[in-house]
Coordinates of C-alpha atoms and ligand atoms in Angstrom, one line a residue:
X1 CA -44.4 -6.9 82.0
X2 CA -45.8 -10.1 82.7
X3 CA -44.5 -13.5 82.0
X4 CA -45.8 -17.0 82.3
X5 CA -43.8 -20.5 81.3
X6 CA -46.1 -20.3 78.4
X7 CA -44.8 -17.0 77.2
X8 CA -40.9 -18.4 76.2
X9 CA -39.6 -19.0 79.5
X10 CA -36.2 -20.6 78.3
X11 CA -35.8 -23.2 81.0
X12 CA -31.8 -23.7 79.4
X13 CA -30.1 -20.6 78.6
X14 CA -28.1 -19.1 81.6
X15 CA -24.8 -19.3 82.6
X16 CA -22.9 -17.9 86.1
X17 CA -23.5 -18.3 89.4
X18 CA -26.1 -17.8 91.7
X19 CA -27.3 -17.1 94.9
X20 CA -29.9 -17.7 96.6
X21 CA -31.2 -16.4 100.3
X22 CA -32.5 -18.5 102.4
X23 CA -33.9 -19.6 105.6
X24 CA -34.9 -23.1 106.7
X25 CA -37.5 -25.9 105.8
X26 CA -39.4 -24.2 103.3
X27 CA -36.3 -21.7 101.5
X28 CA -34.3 -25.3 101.8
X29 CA -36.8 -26.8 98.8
X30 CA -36.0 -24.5 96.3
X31 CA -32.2 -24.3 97.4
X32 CA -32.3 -28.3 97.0
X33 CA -34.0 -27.7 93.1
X34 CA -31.5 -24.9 92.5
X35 CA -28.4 -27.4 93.8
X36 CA -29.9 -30.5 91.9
X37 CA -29.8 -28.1 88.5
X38 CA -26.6 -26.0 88.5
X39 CA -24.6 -28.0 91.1
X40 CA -21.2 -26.1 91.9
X41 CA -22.6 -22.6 90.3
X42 CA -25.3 -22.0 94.0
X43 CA -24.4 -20.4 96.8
X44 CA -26.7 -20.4 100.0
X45 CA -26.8 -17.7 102.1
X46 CA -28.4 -18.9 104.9
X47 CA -30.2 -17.5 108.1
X48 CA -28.7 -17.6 111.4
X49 CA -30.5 -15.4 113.7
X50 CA -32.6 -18.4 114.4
X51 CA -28.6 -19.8 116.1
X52 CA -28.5 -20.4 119.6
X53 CA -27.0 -22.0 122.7
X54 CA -28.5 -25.0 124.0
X55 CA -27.1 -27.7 126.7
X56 CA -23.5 -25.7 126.0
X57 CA -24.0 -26.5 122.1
X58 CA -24.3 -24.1 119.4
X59 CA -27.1 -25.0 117.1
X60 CA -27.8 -23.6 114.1
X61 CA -31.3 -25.1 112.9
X62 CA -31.2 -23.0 109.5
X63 CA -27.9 -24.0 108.2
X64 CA -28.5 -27.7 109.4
X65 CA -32.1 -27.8 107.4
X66 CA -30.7 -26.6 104.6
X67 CA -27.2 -28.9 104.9
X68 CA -29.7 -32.0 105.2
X69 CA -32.0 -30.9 102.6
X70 CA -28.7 -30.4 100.0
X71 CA -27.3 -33.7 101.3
X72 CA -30.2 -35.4 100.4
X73 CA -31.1 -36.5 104.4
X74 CA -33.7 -34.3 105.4
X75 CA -35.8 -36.3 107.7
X76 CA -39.5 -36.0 105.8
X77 CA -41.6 -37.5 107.5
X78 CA -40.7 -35.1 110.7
X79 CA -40.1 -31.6 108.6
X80 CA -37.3 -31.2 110.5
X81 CA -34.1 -32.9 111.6
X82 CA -32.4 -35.6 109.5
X83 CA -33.2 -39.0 108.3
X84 CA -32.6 -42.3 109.8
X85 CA -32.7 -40.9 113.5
X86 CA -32.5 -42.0 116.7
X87 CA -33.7 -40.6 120.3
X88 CA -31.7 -42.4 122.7
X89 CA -29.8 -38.5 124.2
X90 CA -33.2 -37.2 124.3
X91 CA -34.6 -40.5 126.2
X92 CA -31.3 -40.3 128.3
X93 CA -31.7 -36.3 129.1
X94 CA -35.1 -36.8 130.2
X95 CA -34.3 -39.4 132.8
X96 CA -31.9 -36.8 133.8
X97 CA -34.3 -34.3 134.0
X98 CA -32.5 -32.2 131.6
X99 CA -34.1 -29.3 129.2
X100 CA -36.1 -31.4 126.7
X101 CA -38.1 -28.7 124.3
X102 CA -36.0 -28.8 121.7
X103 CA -34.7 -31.9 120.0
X104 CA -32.0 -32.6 119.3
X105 CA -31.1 -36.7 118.1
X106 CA -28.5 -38.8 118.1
X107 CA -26.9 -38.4 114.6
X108 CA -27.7 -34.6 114.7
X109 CA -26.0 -34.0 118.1
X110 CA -22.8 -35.4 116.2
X111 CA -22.8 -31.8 113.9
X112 CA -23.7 -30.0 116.7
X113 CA -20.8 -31.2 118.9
X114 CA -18.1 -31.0 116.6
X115 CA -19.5 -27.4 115.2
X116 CA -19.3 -26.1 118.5
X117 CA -16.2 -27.6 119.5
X118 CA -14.5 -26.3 116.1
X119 CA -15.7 -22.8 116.5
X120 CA -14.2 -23.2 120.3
X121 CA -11.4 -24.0 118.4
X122 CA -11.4 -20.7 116.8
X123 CA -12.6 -22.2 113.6
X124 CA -15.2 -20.2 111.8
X125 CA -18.6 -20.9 111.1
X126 CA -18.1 -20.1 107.5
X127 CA -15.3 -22.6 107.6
X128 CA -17.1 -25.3 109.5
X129 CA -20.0 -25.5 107.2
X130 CA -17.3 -25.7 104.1
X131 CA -16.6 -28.7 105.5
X132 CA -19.7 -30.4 106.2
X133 CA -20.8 -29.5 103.6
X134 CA -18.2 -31.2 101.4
X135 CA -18.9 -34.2 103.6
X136 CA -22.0 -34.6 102.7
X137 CA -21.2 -34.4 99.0
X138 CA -22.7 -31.0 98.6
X139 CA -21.8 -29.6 95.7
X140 CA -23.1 -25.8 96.1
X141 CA -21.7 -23.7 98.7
X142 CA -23.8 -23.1 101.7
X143 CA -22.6 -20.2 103.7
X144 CA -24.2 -18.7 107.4
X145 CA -24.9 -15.1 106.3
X146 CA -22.3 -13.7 109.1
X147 CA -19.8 -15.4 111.2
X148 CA -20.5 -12.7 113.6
X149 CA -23.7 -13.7 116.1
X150 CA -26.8 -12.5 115.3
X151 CA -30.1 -13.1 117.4
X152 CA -33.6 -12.7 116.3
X153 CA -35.8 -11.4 119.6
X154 CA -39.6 -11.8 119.2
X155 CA -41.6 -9.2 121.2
X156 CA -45.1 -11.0 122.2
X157 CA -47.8 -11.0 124.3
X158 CA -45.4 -13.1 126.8
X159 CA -42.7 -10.6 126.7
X160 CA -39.5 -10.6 124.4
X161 CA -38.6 -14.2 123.8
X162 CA -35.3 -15.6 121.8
X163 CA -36.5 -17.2 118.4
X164 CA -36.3 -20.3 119.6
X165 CA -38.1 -20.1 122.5
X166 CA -41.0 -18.6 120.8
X167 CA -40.9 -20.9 118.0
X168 CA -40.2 -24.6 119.4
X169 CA -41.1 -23.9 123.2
X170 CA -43.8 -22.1 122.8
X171 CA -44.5 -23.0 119.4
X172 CA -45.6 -19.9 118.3
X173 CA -49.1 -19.2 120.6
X174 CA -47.6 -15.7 121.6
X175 CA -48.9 -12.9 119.6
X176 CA -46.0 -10.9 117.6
X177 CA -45.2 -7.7 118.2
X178 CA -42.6 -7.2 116.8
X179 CA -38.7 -8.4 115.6
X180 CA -35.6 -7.4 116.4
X181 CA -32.3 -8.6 115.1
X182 CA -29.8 -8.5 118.4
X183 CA -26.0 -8.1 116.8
X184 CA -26.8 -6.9 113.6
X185 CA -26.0 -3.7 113.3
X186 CA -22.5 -4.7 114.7
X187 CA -22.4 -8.1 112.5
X188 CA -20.1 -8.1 109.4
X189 CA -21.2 -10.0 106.6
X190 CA -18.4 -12.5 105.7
X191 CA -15.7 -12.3 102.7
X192 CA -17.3 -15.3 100.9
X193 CA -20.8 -13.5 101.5
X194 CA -19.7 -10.7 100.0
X195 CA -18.2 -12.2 97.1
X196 CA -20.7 -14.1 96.0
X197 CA -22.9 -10.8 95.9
X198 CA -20.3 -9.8 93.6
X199 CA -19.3 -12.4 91.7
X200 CA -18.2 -10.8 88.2
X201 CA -20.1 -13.6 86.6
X202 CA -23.2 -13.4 88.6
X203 CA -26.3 -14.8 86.4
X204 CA -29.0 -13.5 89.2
X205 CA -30.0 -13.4 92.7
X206 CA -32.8 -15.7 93.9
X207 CA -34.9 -15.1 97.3
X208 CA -36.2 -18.4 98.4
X209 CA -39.9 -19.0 99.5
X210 CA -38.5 -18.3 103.2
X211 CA -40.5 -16.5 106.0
X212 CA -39.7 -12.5 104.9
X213 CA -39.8 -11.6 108.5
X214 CA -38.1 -14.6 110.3
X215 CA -35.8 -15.7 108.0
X216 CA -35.1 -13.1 105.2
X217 CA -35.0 -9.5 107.3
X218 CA -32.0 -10.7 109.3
X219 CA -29.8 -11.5 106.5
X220 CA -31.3 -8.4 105.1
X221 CA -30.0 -6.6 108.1
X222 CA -26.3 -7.6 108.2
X223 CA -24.8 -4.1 107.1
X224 CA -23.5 -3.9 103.1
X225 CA -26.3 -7.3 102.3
X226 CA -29.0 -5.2 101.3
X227 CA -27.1 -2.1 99.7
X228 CA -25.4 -5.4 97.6
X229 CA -29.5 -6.7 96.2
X230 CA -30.7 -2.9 95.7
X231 CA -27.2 -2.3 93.7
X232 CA -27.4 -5.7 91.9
X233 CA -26.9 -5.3 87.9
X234 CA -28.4 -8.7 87.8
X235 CA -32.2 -9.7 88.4
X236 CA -33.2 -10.6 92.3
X237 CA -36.1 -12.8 91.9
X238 CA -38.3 -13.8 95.0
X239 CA -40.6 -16.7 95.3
X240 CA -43.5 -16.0 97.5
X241 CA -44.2 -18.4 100.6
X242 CA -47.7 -17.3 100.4
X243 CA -50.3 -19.6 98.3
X244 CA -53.9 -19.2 98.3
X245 CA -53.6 -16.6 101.1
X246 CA -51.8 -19.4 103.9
X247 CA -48.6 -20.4 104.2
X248 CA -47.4 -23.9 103.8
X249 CA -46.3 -24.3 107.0
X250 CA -45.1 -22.5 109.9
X251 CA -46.3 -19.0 111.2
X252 CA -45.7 -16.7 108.7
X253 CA -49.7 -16.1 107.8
X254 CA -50.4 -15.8 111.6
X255 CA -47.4 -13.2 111.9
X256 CA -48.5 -11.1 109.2
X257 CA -52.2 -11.1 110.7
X258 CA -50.2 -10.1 113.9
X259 CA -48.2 -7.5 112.5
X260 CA -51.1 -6.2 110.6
X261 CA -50.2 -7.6 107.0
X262 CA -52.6 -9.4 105.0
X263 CA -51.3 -12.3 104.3
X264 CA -50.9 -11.8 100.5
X265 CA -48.2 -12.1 97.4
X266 CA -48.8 -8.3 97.0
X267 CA -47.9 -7.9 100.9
X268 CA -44.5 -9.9 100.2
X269 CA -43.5 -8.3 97.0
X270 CA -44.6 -5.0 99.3
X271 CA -42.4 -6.4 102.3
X272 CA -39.1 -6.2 99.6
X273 CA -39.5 -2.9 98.9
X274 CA -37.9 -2.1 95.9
X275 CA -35.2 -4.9 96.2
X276 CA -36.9 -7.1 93.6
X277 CA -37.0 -6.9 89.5
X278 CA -39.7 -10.2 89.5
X279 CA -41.6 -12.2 91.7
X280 CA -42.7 -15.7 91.5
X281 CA -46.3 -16.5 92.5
X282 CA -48.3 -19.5 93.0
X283 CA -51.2 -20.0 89.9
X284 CA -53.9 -20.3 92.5
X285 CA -53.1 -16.2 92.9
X286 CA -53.1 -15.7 89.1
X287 CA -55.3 -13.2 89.7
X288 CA -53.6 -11.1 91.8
X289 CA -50.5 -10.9 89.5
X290 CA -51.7 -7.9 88.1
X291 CA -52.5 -5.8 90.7
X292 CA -49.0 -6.7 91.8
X293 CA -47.5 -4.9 88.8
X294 CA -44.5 -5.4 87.4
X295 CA -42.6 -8.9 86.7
X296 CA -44.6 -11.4 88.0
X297 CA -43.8 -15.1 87.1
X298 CA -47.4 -17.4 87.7
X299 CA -46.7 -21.4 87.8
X300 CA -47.4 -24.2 90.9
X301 CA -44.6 -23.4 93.7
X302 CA -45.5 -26.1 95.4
X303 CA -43.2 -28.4 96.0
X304 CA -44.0 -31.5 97.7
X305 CA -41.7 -33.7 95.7
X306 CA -38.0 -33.3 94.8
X307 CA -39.0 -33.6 91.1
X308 CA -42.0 -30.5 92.2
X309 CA -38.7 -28.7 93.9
X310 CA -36.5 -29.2 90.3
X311 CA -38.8 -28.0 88.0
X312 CA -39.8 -24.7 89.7
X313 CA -35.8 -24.2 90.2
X314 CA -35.5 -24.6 86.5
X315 CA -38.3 -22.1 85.8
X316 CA -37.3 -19.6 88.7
X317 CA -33.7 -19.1 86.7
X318 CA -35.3 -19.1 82.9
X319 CA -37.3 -16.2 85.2
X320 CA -34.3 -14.8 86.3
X321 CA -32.4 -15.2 82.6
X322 CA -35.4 -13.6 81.2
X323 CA -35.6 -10.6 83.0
X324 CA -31.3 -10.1 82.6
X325 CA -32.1 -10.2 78.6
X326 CA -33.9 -7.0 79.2
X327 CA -32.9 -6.1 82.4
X328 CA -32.4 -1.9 82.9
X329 CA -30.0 -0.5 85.5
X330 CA -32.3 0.0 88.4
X331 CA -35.7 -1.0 86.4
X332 CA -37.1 -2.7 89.5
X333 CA -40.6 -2.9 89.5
X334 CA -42.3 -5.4 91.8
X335 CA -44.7 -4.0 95.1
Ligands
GDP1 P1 -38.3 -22.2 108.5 O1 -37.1 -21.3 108.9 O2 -38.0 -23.6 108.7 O3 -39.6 -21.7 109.0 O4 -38.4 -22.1 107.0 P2 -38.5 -20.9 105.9 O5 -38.6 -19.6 106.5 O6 -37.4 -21.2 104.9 O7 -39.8 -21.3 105.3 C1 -41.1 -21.1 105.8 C2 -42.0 -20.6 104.7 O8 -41.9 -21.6 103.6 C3 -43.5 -20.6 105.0 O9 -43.9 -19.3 104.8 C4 -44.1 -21.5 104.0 O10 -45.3 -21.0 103.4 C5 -43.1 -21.6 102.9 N1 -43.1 -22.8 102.1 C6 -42.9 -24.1 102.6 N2 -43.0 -25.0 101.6 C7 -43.3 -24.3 100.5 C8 -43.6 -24.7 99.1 O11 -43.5 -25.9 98.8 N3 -43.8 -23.7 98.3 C9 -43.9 -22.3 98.6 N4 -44.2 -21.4 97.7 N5 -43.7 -22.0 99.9 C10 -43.4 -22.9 100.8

């Protein structure tokens, strides 16, 4: 079955909560659309094998994109980071000679020193980010997908780097081999996680136009996450990242090419197995909604303003609310 806005997409009927997986600048959009249109009803489940240790801190660039994004202080002109910045640490650290590839500025190195102070504390992550996110006002919950550390390895050309050593310090000129996921086998996704998987009044599950590989696979491989989407009695719905055969930013298109993957809506929907009852394209790949097969949702995913970010939110759940009306145990259909 195919559907289009034009075909009755009704962009008000649904009612529950939802959830939504995502990773950082570009799952953070829709996560912001979803937030600004049912509020207290999202809950983020959010990357962290892109977490690490830096200068003794413990950073968690995901979680912080998509806490700034929610809070309404992304920084936009950067793509990264939060609004109204300043560099004096990082002008400071330099005259030191200190490690300088990554980052970090003044107002952001506040959540980064009380988060890792806290979890010292033997608060958890889970906790922490309750927190900050009430303080920003944030409505929707935004939960780290384990409290337990998980750390995405990239094998390249230059050897097996940490994710954010490929990605920031070498920004991305190694070819990909490969990705692994250190700690998740042994990771345990976290109560709230898990309840929000199973929330009895669950209206769907939503996969954010995130990087499948970098920041979907590892909350896909925290044990008793994925076994929770392929049992889900309610529609998972992915958004591709992939428009017109590039990606909006970042590497995914040149990790696909790497990894042998064209770099195609039909490749993602591919990627997700048979997780997904529908998937959400771009209409510049109209076209190649029907070799997808199945549920296939064409409208512009771009989302360059917050308005652009809204409306697609609002059509990704009428998507979602429209597949539940006819939705068949274990009717998914998509790759
Ligand atoms: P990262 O962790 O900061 O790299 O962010 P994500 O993994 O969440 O997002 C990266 C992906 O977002 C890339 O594949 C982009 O193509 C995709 N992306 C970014 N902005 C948009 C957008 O406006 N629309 C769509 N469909 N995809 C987007």
């Amino acid at each position: 079955m195919k559907a289009s806005a034009k075909d009755g997409i009704d962009l008000q009927s649904g009612k529950g909560r939802v959830v939504a997986l995502c990773g950082g600048v570009g799952g953070a959009k829709l996560a912001f659309g979803l937030s600004r249109v049912i509020g207290s009803d999202l809950t983020v489940v959010v990357n962290t094998g892109d977490d690490f240790e830096h200068l003794g801190l413990l950073i968690s660039p995901d979680l912080d994109t998509v806490l700034y994004t929610l809070g309404g202080i992304a920084n936009k002109e950067l793509g990264w980071g939060r609004a109204d910045e300043s560099w004096n640490f990082m002008e400071a650290l330099r005259h030191l000679g200190g490690e300088a590839w990554f980052q970090l500025g003044d107002r952001d190195l506040a959540l980064h020193v009380e988060r890792t102070h806290q979890l010292r504390s033997g608060r958890s992550l889970t906790d922490f980010m309750r927190t900050a996110a009430e303080r920003h006002g944030i409505a929707s919950k935004i939960l780290p997908m384990s409290d337990d550390p998980v750390r995405t390895m990239v094998a390249t050309s230059a050897g097996m780097l940490p994710f954010q050593r490929y990605f920031v310090e070498q920004r991305c000129a190694p070819e990909v081999n490969g990705i692994v996921f250190d700690g998740a086998a042994a990771a345990l996704p976290s109560t709230e996680v898990l309840a929000a998987l199973q929330a009895p009044d669950l209206r769907g599950i939503i996969i954010c136009p995130s990087n499948p590989f970098l920041s979907i696979d590892p909350i896909l491989a925290v044990p008793g996450i994925r076994k929770l989407l392929d049992a889900a009695q309610v529609p998972v719905v992915a958004v591709s990242p992939i428009i017109g055969g590039v990606a909006v930013k970042g590497p995914t298109v040149k990790i696909m090419d790497e990894l042998g993957v064209p770099a195609t809506s039909r490749a993602i929907a591919q990627h997700y197995g048979g997780l997904l009852h529908g998937l959400v394209i771009d209409e510049v790949d109209a076209a190649e909604g029907a070799e997808i097969g199945g549920r296939i949702h064409v409208t512009p995913t771009l989302m360059k303003s917050d308005e652009d970010r809204e409306r697609l939110a609002r059509e990704v759940l009428g998507f979602v609310d429209m597949i539940a009306a006819d939705l068949q145990p274990r009717a998914k259909a998509v790759g």
